[in-house]
Structures are given as structure tokens and as C-alpha cells.
Short mmCIF file of C-alpha atoms in Angstrom, two decimals:
data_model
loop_
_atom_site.label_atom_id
_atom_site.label_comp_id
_atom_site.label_asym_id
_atom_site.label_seq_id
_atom_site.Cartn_x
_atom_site.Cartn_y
_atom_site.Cartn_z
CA UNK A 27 0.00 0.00 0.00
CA UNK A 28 2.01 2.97 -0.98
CA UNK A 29 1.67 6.50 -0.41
CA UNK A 30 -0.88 8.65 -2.21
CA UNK A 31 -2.65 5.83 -2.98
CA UNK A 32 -6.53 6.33 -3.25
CA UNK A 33 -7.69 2.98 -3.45
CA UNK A 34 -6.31 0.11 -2.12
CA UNK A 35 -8.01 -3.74 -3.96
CA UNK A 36 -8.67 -6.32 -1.24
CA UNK A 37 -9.27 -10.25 -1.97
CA UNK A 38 -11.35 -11.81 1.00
CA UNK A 39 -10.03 -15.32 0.52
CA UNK A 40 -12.37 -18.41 0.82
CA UNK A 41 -12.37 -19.44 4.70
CA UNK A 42 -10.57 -22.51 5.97
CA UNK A 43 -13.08 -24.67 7.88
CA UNK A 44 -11.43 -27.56 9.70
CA UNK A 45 -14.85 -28.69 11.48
CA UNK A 46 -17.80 -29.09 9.53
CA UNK A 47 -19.90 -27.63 11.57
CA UNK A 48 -18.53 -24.71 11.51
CA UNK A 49 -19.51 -24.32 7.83
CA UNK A 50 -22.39 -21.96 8.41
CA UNK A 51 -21.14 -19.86 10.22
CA UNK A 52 -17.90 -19.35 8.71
CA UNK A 53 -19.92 -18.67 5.37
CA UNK A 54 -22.12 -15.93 7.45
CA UNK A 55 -19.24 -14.33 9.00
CA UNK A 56 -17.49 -14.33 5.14
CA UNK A 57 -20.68 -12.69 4.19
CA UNK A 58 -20.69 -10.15 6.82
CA UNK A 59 -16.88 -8.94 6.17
CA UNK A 60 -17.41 -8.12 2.80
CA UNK A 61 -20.74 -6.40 3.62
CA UNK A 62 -18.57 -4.02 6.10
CA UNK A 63 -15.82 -3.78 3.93
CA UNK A 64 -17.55 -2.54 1.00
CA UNK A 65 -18.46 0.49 3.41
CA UNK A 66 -15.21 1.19 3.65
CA UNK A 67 -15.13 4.17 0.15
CA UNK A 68 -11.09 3.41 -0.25
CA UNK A 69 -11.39 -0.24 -0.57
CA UNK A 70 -12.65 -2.30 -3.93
CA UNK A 71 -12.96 -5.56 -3.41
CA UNK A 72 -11.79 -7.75 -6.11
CA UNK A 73 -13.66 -10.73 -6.93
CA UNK A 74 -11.34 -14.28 -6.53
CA UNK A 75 -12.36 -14.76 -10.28
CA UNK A 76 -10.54 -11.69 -11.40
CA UNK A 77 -7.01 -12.58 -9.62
CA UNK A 78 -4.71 -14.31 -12.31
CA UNK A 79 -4.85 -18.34 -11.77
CA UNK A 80 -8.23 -17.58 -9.56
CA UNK A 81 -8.02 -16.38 -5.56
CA UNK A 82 -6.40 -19.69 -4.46
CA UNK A 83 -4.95 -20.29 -1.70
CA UNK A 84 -3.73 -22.90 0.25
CA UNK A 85 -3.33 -21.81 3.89
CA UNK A 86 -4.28 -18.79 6.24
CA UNK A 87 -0.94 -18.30 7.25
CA UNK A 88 1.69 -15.74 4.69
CA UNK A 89 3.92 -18.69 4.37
CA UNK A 90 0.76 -21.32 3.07
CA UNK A 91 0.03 -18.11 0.29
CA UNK A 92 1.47 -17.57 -3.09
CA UNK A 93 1.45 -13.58 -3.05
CA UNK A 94 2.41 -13.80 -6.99
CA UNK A 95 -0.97 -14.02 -8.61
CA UNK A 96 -2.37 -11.30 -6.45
CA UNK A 97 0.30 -9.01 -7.30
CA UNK A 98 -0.09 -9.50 -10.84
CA UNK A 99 -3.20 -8.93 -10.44
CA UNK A 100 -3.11 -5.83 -8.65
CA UNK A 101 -4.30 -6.72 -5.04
CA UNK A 102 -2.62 -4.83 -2.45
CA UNK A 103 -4.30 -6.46 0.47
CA UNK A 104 -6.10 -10.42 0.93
CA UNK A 105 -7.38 -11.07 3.81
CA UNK A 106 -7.93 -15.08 5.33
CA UNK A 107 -9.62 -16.46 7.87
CA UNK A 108 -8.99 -20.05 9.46
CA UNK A 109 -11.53 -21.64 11.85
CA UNK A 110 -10.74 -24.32 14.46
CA UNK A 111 -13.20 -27.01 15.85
CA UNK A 112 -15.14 -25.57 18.43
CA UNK A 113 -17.89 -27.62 21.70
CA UNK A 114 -21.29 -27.25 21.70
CA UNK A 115 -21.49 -24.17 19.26
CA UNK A 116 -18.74 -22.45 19.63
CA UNK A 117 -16.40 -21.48 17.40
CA UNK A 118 -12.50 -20.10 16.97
CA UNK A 119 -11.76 -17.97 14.05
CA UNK A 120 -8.51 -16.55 12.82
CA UNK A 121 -8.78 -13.24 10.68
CA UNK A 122 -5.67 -12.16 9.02
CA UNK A 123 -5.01 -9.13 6.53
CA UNK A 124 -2.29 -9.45 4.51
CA UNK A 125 0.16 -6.72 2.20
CA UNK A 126 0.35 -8.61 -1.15
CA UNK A 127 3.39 -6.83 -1.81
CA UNK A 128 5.36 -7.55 1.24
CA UNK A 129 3.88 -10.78 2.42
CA UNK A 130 3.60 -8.76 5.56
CA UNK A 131 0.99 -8.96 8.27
CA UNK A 132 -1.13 -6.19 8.71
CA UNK A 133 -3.96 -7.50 11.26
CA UNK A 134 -4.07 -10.73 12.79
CA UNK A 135 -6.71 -11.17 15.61
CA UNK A 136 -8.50 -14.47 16.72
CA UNK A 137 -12.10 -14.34 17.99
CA UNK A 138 -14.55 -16.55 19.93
CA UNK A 139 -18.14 -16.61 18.11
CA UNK A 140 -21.16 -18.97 20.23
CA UNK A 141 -22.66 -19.61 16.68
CA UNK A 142 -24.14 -17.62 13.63
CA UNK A 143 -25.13 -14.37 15.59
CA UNK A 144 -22.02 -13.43 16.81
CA UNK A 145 -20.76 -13.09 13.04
CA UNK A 146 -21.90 -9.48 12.41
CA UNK A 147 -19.94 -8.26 16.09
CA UNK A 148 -17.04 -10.62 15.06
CA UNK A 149 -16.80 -8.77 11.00
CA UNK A 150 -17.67 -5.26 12.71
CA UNK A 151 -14.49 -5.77 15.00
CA UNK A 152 -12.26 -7.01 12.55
CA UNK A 153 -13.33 -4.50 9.73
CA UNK A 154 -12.29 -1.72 12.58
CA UNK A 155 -8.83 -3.35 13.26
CA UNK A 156 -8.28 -3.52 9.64
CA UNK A 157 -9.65 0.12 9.02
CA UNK A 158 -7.42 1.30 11.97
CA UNK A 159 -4.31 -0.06 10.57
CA UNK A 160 -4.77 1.51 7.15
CA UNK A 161 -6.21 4.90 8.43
CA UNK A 162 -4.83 5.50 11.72
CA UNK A 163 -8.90 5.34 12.69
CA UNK A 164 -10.98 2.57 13.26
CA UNK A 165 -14.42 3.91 15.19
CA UNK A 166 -16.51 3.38 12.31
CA UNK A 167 -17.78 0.12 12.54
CA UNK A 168 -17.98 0.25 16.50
CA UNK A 169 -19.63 3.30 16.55
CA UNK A 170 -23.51 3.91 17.08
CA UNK A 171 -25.95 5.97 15.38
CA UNK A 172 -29.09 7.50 16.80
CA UNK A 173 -31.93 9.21 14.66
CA UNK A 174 -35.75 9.85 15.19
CA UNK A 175 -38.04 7.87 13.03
CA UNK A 176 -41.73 8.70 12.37
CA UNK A 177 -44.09 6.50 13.10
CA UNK A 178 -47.93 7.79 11.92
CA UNK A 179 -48.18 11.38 13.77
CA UNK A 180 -45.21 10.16 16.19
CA UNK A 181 -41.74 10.22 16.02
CA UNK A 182 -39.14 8.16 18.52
CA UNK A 183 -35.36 8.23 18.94
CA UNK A 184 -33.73 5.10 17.70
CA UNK A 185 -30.38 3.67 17.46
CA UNK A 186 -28.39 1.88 14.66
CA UNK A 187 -25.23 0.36 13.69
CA UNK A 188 -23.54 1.89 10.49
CA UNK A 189 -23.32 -1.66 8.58
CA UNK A 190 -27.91 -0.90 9.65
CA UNK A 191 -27.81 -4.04 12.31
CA UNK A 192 -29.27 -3.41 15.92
CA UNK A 193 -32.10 -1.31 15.00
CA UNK A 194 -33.41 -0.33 18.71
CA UNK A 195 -36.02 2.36 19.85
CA UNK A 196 -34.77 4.20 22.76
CA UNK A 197 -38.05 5.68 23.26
CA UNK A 198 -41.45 4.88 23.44
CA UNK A 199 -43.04 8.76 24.58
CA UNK A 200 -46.05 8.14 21.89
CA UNK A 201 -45.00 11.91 21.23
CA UNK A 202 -42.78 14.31 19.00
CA UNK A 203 -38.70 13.31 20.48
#
């Protein structure tokens, strides 16, 4: 990623599932990252079908990846995610952004998910670390957005996520707030 750069391509690899079970959820988490990254107005993502040779690869870890095709391709950043067997529901994921260029780590952070609705927390965390690292500022995604809503002849306060998850009504005055 140099300087002066405006945009800055990102692959979000295919996940590594060792458990089966974790198959579901490692597909809604995969969805959820590149829901929140596609926020993000200085990233494209690239689709694995447009990297040279396809978006293969054959490990999370930088030494498991061939950086070549991505840098032909013009990738600057791919980012892989490795889950580990998990009891009764839970699950271990390991999220790692990578510089195509340098083969060097930019984020690496492992998380704890109890099933398919921690995903959106788990991508909203991860998209900040990411967007930290390349910014300098990361509140984005854990910030919180509040706004009044009409509702007939009323109108409440409610609050919001930025990727629009946790819609919740703060209040309930049957009035004008």
C-alpha cells in the first residue's frame, strides 16, 4: 500500500473450515466482512475470479500463500480467515489481513463466536482493526448511530449500527422526540 494511494483492492479469501460444523457460520461471518468492507469508500474488493490463476490459496498463514498471482493482479491487500473445531457451538476464528506486496501482516486477531449471531460483532471488529491499521482510525464500525423515526403522527429516537444491524427504539413517549 504505498503513499498517495486512493484505493487500495482487497481479496477476502475463501475461509478454511477444519470442522464441519462450523460451515455456516464461517460462510455468514465471510458474508458479513465483505458487507462491512464494502463500506469502507477506499477499498474495492476484487472478486477471486478476477485474480490471475483464480483467488487460491492454500493456507491462512503468509507462508501457506502464493502472493504472486495477487500481485499480478493488482491486489494490495487479501485477507484469510482459518476456523478451528469448536464444543457445543462455539467457534475459533482466525482473521488475518495481509500486504500482497510484502507478504507482511497487517492485522491478525482471533475471535470466539457462540454460533451464527455473533458473526456481524465478530466482521464489525475485525473491519475496525483492519480500518485502523490503514487509516490511523478505526471507530466506524464500533460506533452507534441515533436518529428519530416517524411512526404515523409520532416520532421516537432510535439507534443503529452503520453496517444498519441493531435497529433499537430508545423511546417509546407516543410523542414528537
Amino acid at each position: 500500500i504505498g503513499p498517495g494511494q486512493r484505493k487500495v483492492n482487497l481479496v477476502l479469501a475463501d475461509p478454511f473450515v477444519d470442522d464441519s460444523g462450523a460451515d455456516t457460520v464461517a460462510g455468514s461471518l465471510h458474508k458479513y466482512l465483505d458487507r462491512n468492507l464494502n463500506l469502507l469508500p477506499f477499498l474495492t474488493m476484487v472478486p477471486g475470479e478476477e485474480v490471475v490463476g483464480g483467488a487460491q490459496v492454500t493456507g491462512a498463514r503468509a507462508s501457506e500463500i502464493d502472493f504472486k498471482p495477487f500481485t499480478l493482479s493488482k491486489v494490495d491487500v487479501v485477507v484469510t480467515a482459518l476456523w478451528s473445531p469448536g464444543d457445543g457451538g462455539k467457534y475459533s476464528v482466525e482473521l488475518r489481513a495481509y500486504e500482497v506486496y510484502t507478504a507482511r501482516l497487517i492485522v491478525g486477531r482471533g475471535y470466539n463466536l457462540e454460533g451464527e449471531a455473533h458473526a456481524p460483532e465478530v466482521a464489525a471488529r475485525f473491519a475496525s482493526e483492519l480500518m485502523k491499521a490503514l487509516t490511523g482510525r478505526g471507530d466506524f464500525f464500533m460506533s452507534t448511530i441515533a436518529f428519530s423515526r416517524s411512526s404515523g403522527r409520532f416520532k421516537e429516537i432510535y439507534t443503529v449500527t452503520p453496517q444498519g444491524t441493531g435497529l433499537r427504539a430508545i423511546t417509546d413517549l407516543k410523542g414528537l422526540c
